[in-house]
Short mmCIF file of C-alpha atoms in Angstrom, two decimals:
data_model
loop_
_atom_site.label_atom_id
_atom_site.label_comp_id
_atom_site.label_asym_id
_atom_site.label_seq_id
_atom_site.Cartn_x
_atom_site.Cartn_y
_atom_site.Cartn_z
CA MET M 29 -0.09 0.05 -0.04
CA ILE M 30 2.75 2.60 0.96
CA PHE M 31 4.81 1.78 -2.52
CA ALA M 32 1.57 1.94 -4.06
CA ARG M 33 0.95 5.61 -3.21
CA GLU M 34 4.03 6.98 -3.27
CA SER M 35 5.03 5.53 -6.68
CA VAL M 36 1.73 6.92 -8.46
CA GLU M 37 2.56 10.07 -6.62
CA ALA M 38 6.15 9.93 -7.90
CA SER M 39 5.07 8.87 -11.14
CA MET M 40 2.27 10.71 -11.86
CA ILE M 41 4.14 14.20 -10.99
CA VAL M 42 6.80 12.57 -13.65
CA ALA M 43 4.34 12.19 -16.31
CA ILE M 44 2.69 15.82 -15.71
CA ILE M 45 5.87 17.44 -16.18
CA LEU M 46 6.43 15.27 -19.56
CA SER M 47 2.96 16.27 -20.65
CA TYR M 48 3.12 19.75 -20.35
CA LEU M 49 6.54 19.79 -22.23
CA ARG M 50 4.76 17.65 -24.72
CA GLN M 51 2.25 20.20 -24.91
CA ILE M 52 4.36 23.22 -25.01
CA GLY M 53 6.75 21.44 -27.79
CA ARG M 54 9.36 21.22 -25.48
CA ARG M 55 10.39 17.66 -25.77
CA ASP M 56 14.27 18.40 -26.22
CA LEU M 57 13.69 18.98 -21.94
CA THR M 58 12.69 15.54 -21.45
CA PHE M 59 16.12 14.25 -20.69
CA MET M 60 16.86 16.88 -18.41
CA VAL M 61 13.41 15.55 -16.21
CA TRP M 62 14.69 12.10 -16.26
CA THR M 63 17.92 13.43 -15.16
CA GLY M 64 16.58 14.92 -11.85
CA THR M 65 14.25 12.03 -11.06
CA VAL M 66 17.32 9.49 -11.75
CA ILE M 67 19.36 11.41 -9.48
CA ALA M 68 16.68 11.68 -6.60
CA LEU M 69 16.22 7.92 -6.88
CA VAL M 70 19.88 7.34 -6.38
CA SER M 71 20.34 9.48 -3.70
CA ASP M 72 17.40 7.91 -1.67
CA ALA M 73 18.31 4.56 -2.14
CA ALA M 74 22.00 5.02 -1.29
CA ILE M 75 20.60 7.02 1.93
CA GLY M 76 18.14 4.12 2.69
CA THR M 77 20.97 1.73 2.33
CA PHE M 78 23.37 3.43 4.59
CA VAL M 79 20.69 3.91 6.99
CA TRP M 80 19.72 0.15 7.19
CA GLU M 81 23.10 -1.26 7.13
CA ASN M 82 24.01 0.91 10.35
CA ILE M 83 21.02 0.22 12.53
CA HIS M 84 20.54 -3.41 11.50
CA ARG M 85 24.22 -4.01 13.19
CA TYR M 86 22.39 -3.24 16.76
CA ARG M 87 19.65 -5.46 15.93
CA GLY M 88 18.14 -6.78 19.30
CA THR M 89 19.77 -4.05 21.22
CA ARG M 90 17.99 -1.01 23.22
CA LEU M 91 19.40 1.34 20.59
CA GLN M 92 17.83 -0.72 17.98
CA ILE M 93 14.32 -0.90 19.73
CA GLY M 94 14.51 2.79 20.39
CA PHE M 95 15.36 3.21 16.40
CA GLU M 96 12.43 1.33 15.68
CA GLY M 97 9.96 3.10 18.21
CA THR M 98 10.81 6.53 17.08
CA THR M 99 10.98 5.47 13.12
CA TYR M 100 7.28 4.08 13.75
CA PHE M 101 6.39 7.47 15.24
CA ALA M 102 8.12 9.43 12.67
CA ALA M 103 6.51 7.28 9.97
CA ALA M 104 3.05 7.58 10.92
CA VAL M 105 3.18 11.42 11.65
CA MET M 106 4.43 11.83 7.81
CA LEU M 107 1.51 9.54 6.55
CA THR M 108 -1.06 11.42 8.42
CA ALA M 109 0.14 14.83 7.33
CA MET M 110 0.68 13.81 3.90
CA SER M 111 -2.86 12.04 3.81
CA PHE M 112 -4.14 15.47 4.59
CA TRP M 113 -1.80 17.76 2.40
CA MET M 114 -2.30 15.51 -0.56
CA LYS M 115 -6.57 15.64 -0.18
CA LYS M 116 -5.81 19.47 -0.27
CA GLN M 117 -3.52 19.49 -2.94
CA SER M 118 -5.25 16.82 -5.35
CA GLN M 119 -7.69 19.18 -7.12
CA HIS M 120 -5.01 21.60 -8.26
CA LEU M 121 -1.86 19.47 -8.09
CA LYS M 122 -1.57 19.51 -12.17
CA TYR M 123 -2.16 23.56 -12.16
CA HIS M 124 0.76 23.93 -9.43
CA ILE M 125 3.15 21.85 -11.25
CA GLN M 126 2.28 23.07 -14.44
CA HIS M 127 3.10 26.43 -12.78
CA ASP M 128 6.17 25.48 -11.37
CA VAL M 129 7.61 24.03 -14.78
CA ALA M 130 6.58 27.10 -16.76
CA ARG M 131 8.36 29.10 -14.00
CA SER M 132 11.76 26.82 -14.38
CA LEU M 133 11.68 27.01 -18.01
CA THR M 134 11.62 31.15 -17.85
CA ARG M 135 15.21 30.59 -16.18
CA SER M 136 18.25 30.38 -18.44
CA SER M 137 19.49 26.96 -16.77
CA ARG M 138 18.18 23.59 -18.08
CA TRP M 139 19.16 22.23 -14.85
CA THR M 140 16.39 24.18 -13.31
CA LEU M 141 13.93 21.63 -14.44
CA ALA M 142 16.12 18.65 -13.71
CA LEU M 143 16.47 20.16 -10.13
CA LEU M 144 12.40 20.89 -9.60
CA SER M 145 11.81 17.33 -10.96
CA GLY M 146 14.58 15.91 -8.89
CA VAL M 147 13.28 17.75 -5.96
CA THR M 148 9.85 16.67 -6.27
CA VAL M 149 10.61 12.98 -7.10
CA GLY M 150 13.08 12.88 -4.29
CA ARG M 151 10.65 14.09 -1.90
CA GLU M 152 8.46 11.26 -2.19
CA GLY M 153 11.14 8.77 -2.34
CA LEU M 154 12.80 10.12 1.00
CA GLU M 155 9.25 9.37 2.64
CA THR M 156 9.17 5.88 0.91
CA THR M 157 12.74 5.13 2.59
CA ILE M 158 11.46 6.27 5.88
CA PHE M 159 8.35 3.81 5.75
CA VAL M 160 10.15 1.41 4.45
CA LEU M 161 12.78 1.90 7.25
CA ALA M 162 9.52 1.43 9.79
CA LEU M 163 8.06 -1.84 7.66
CA SER M 164 11.49 -3.60 7.72
CA PHE M 165 11.68 -4.38 11.50
CA ARG M 166 8.25 -6.27 11.31
CA THR M 167 7.87 -7.39 7.83
CA ALA M 168 9.86 -10.32 5.84
CA PRO M 169 12.10 -9.31 3.08
CA ALA M 170 10.16 -11.03 0.95
CA GLN M 171 7.02 -9.45 1.32
CA LEU M 172 8.77 -5.74 1.22
CA LEU M 173 9.97 -6.91 -2.45
CA THR M 174 6.55 -8.11 -3.35
CA GLY M 175 5.07 -4.64 -2.32
CA ALA M 176 7.51 -2.66 -4.01
CA VAL M 177 7.24 -4.77 -7.20
CA LEU M 178 3.34 -3.95 -6.90
CA GLY M 179 3.62 -0.50 -6.06
CA ILE M 180 6.01 0.32 -8.87
CA ALA M 181 4.22 -1.38 -11.32
CA THR M 182 0.86 0.32 -10.40
CA GLY M 183 2.67 3.77 -10.51
CA LEU M 184 3.92 3.17 -13.94
CA SER M 185 0.66 1.48 -15.61
CA LEU M 186 -1.06 4.68 -14.14
CA SER M 187 1.93 7.23 -15.77
CA TYR M 188 1.54 5.34 -18.79
CA TRP M 189 -2.37 6.11 -18.68
CA MET M 190 -1.86 9.65 -17.99
CA TYR M 191 0.98 10.50 -20.33
CA HIS M 192 0.25 7.94 -23.06
CA LEU M 193 -3.91 7.99 -23.16
CA GLY M 194 -4.49 11.43 -21.81
CA ARG M 195 -7.08 10.38 -19.71
CA ARG M 196 -8.34 12.10 -16.50
CA ILE M 197 -7.71 10.11 -13.25
CA PRO M 198 -10.07 11.28 -10.60
CA LEU M 199 -7.62 11.87 -8.46
CA ARG M 200 -9.48 13.19 -5.17
CA THR M 201 -11.30 9.92 -5.43
CA PHE M 202 -7.78 8.12 -5.63
CA PHE M 203 -6.20 9.91 -2.62
CA SER M 204 -9.27 9.82 -0.53
CA ILE M 205 -9.46 6.12 -0.36
CA PHE M 206 -5.64 5.40 0.15
CA GLY M 207 -6.02 8.39 2.72
CA VAL M 208 -8.39 6.63 5.17
CA LEU M 209 -5.97 3.48 4.49
CA LEU M 210 -3.15 4.95 5.08
CA LEU M 211 -4.62 6.50 8.23
CA LEU M 212 -5.54 3.14 9.79
CA PHE M 213 -1.99 2.24 8.72
CA ALA M 214 -0.48 5.21 10.67
CA ASP M 215 -2.19 4.21 13.68
CA ALA M 216 -0.97 0.68 13.61
CA LEU M 217 2.69 2.37 13.35
CA ILE M 218 1.87 4.62 16.55
CA SER M 219 0.39 1.28 18.32
CA ASP M 220 4.13 -0.53 17.08
CA GLY M 221 5.85 2.42 18.62
CA VAL M 222 4.18 2.65 21.82
CA GLU M 223 5.10 -0.74 22.27
CA ASP M 224 8.68 0.04 21.76
CA TYR M 225 8.98 2.39 23.89
CA GLN M 226 6.89 0.98 26.45
CA ALA M 227 9.29 -2.12 26.18
CA LEU M 228 12.39 0.17 27.05
CA HIS M 229 10.29 1.88 30.06
CA TRP M 230 10.52 5.36 28.00
CA ILE M 231 6.30 5.52 28.48
CA PRO M 232 5.98 3.93 32.03
CA TRP M 233 2.02 4.57 32.29
CA GLY M 234 -0.90 2.64 30.78
CA ARG M 235 1.08 -0.58 30.22
CA ARG M 236 -1.54 -2.93 31.86
CA VAL M 237 -2.35 -5.55 29.43
CA LEU M 238 -6.22 -5.51 28.42
CA TRP M 239 -6.61 -8.76 26.68
CA HIS M 240 -5.12 -11.91 25.56
CA SER M 241 -6.36 -12.96 22.24
CA GLY M 242 -3.39 -15.14 20.82
CA ARG M 243 -5.07 -18.18 21.13
CA TYR M 244 -7.90 -17.15 18.65
CA LEU M 245 -5.67 -15.13 16.47
CA ARG M 246 -1.85 -15.40 16.83
CA GLU M 247 -0.07 -12.07 16.08
CA SER M 248 2.56 -14.30 14.53
CA GLY M 249 0.28 -16.25 11.78
CA ALA M 250 -0.30 -14.74 8.42
CA LEU M 251 -3.68 -13.61 9.12
CA GLY M 252 -2.33 -11.98 12.38
CA ASP M 253 0.35 -10.81 10.82
CA LEU M 254 -1.32 -9.29 7.90
CA LEU M 255 -3.82 -7.54 10.30
CA HIS M 256 -0.78 -6.29 12.48
CA THR M 257 0.80 -4.61 9.83
CA PHE M 258 -2.03 -2.98 8.23
CA ILE M 259 -4.52 -2.06 11.07
CA GLY M 260 -2.34 -2.65 13.90
CA TYR M 261 -3.63 -5.89 15.92
CA ALA M 262 -2.17 -6.74 18.39
CA GLN M 263 -2.77 -10.15 20.62
CA SER M 264 -1.94 -8.54 24.14
CA PRO M 265 -2.34 -4.76 23.75
CA THR M 266 -1.61 -2.53 26.37
CA LEU M 267 -4.18 0.46 27.95
CA LEU M 268 -2.09 3.07 26.00
CA GLN M 269 -2.02 1.74 22.91
CA VAL M 270 -6.04 1.03 22.62
CA VAL M 271 -6.82 4.39 24.04
CA LEU M 272 -4.57 6.09 21.24
CA TYR M 273 -5.64 3.98 18.83
CA LEU M 274 -9.31 4.71 19.09
CA GLY M 275 -8.82 8.31 20.25
CA LEU M 276 -6.57 8.88 17.25
CA LEU M 277 -8.34 6.88 14.21
CA ALA M 278 -11.64 8.20 14.80
CA PRO M 279 -11.37 11.47 14.97
CA GLY M 280 -8.81 11.54 12.20
CA ILE M 281 -10.96 9.32 9.89
CA TYR M 282 -13.74 12.12 10.51
CA LEU M 283 -11.83 14.91 9.73
CA PHE M 284 -10.26 13.71 6.72
CA LEU M 285 -13.46 12.46 4.84
CA LYS M 286 -15.29 15.81 6.22
CA PRO M 287 -15.32 18.66 3.51
CA TRP M 288 -13.14 21.30 4.22
CA GLY M 289 -15.42 24.37 3.58
CA HIS M 290 -15.42 26.46 0.12
CA GLN M 291 -12.49 25.61 -2.19
CA THR M 292 -11.53 28.47 -4.32
CA ALA M 293 -11.84 27.60 -8.20
CA LYS M 294 -8.29 27.31 -9.96
CA PRO M 295 -6.81 29.87 -12.01
#
């Protein structure tokens, strides 16, 4: 789900830029767009690999558990903020990107366009890197690889759909559906972060376990692991985990789905 959303967003941005260049007859700048995109992806991969290699040296230690919990919280905050931001921007996303491209073309340096595409795609890649680090602590490598392949395939397919076929994609509907799913996932990450912090006694309160459902649905089983990853299922949740999960999820989804007042028309 994470790979699908980020891949769709990044590829969609590149597709909008390329479509606009084709529209104004500046296909000669296509190479600069791809140059910036490739540099951004390589940089994100290098950062992710560096952090991965260093933090996994301390697997099982308090440092690793603390980093894991902090990564969960950071990823949850980014997911939530990103979902609300995209809901606000989805209606006029194409216009804003085209405006940035047009402004870049007024400058003498062709590298300005490469910088624009690189920064835009690089931001999505950096977000994905943080999410992958959070997922890597609780997801098997094979599952991560499968998710990456499916997500990238989805993103490239939609990019092709937009650029070559010229069809309109209902961005608001798409990001609304993904937004609700990602809010569920963000709550699951917060629950895991609380679990790690409580294990380290960094959060000393709310540690009473409310129930044990392991005999009915084990967290280590296939279904239990799937539910744990996507909606935060825990076979022995603590009081604080349950309170935060319900206290953040319900108002979060309500605010996300609630209409945000009057939106001005696109210039």
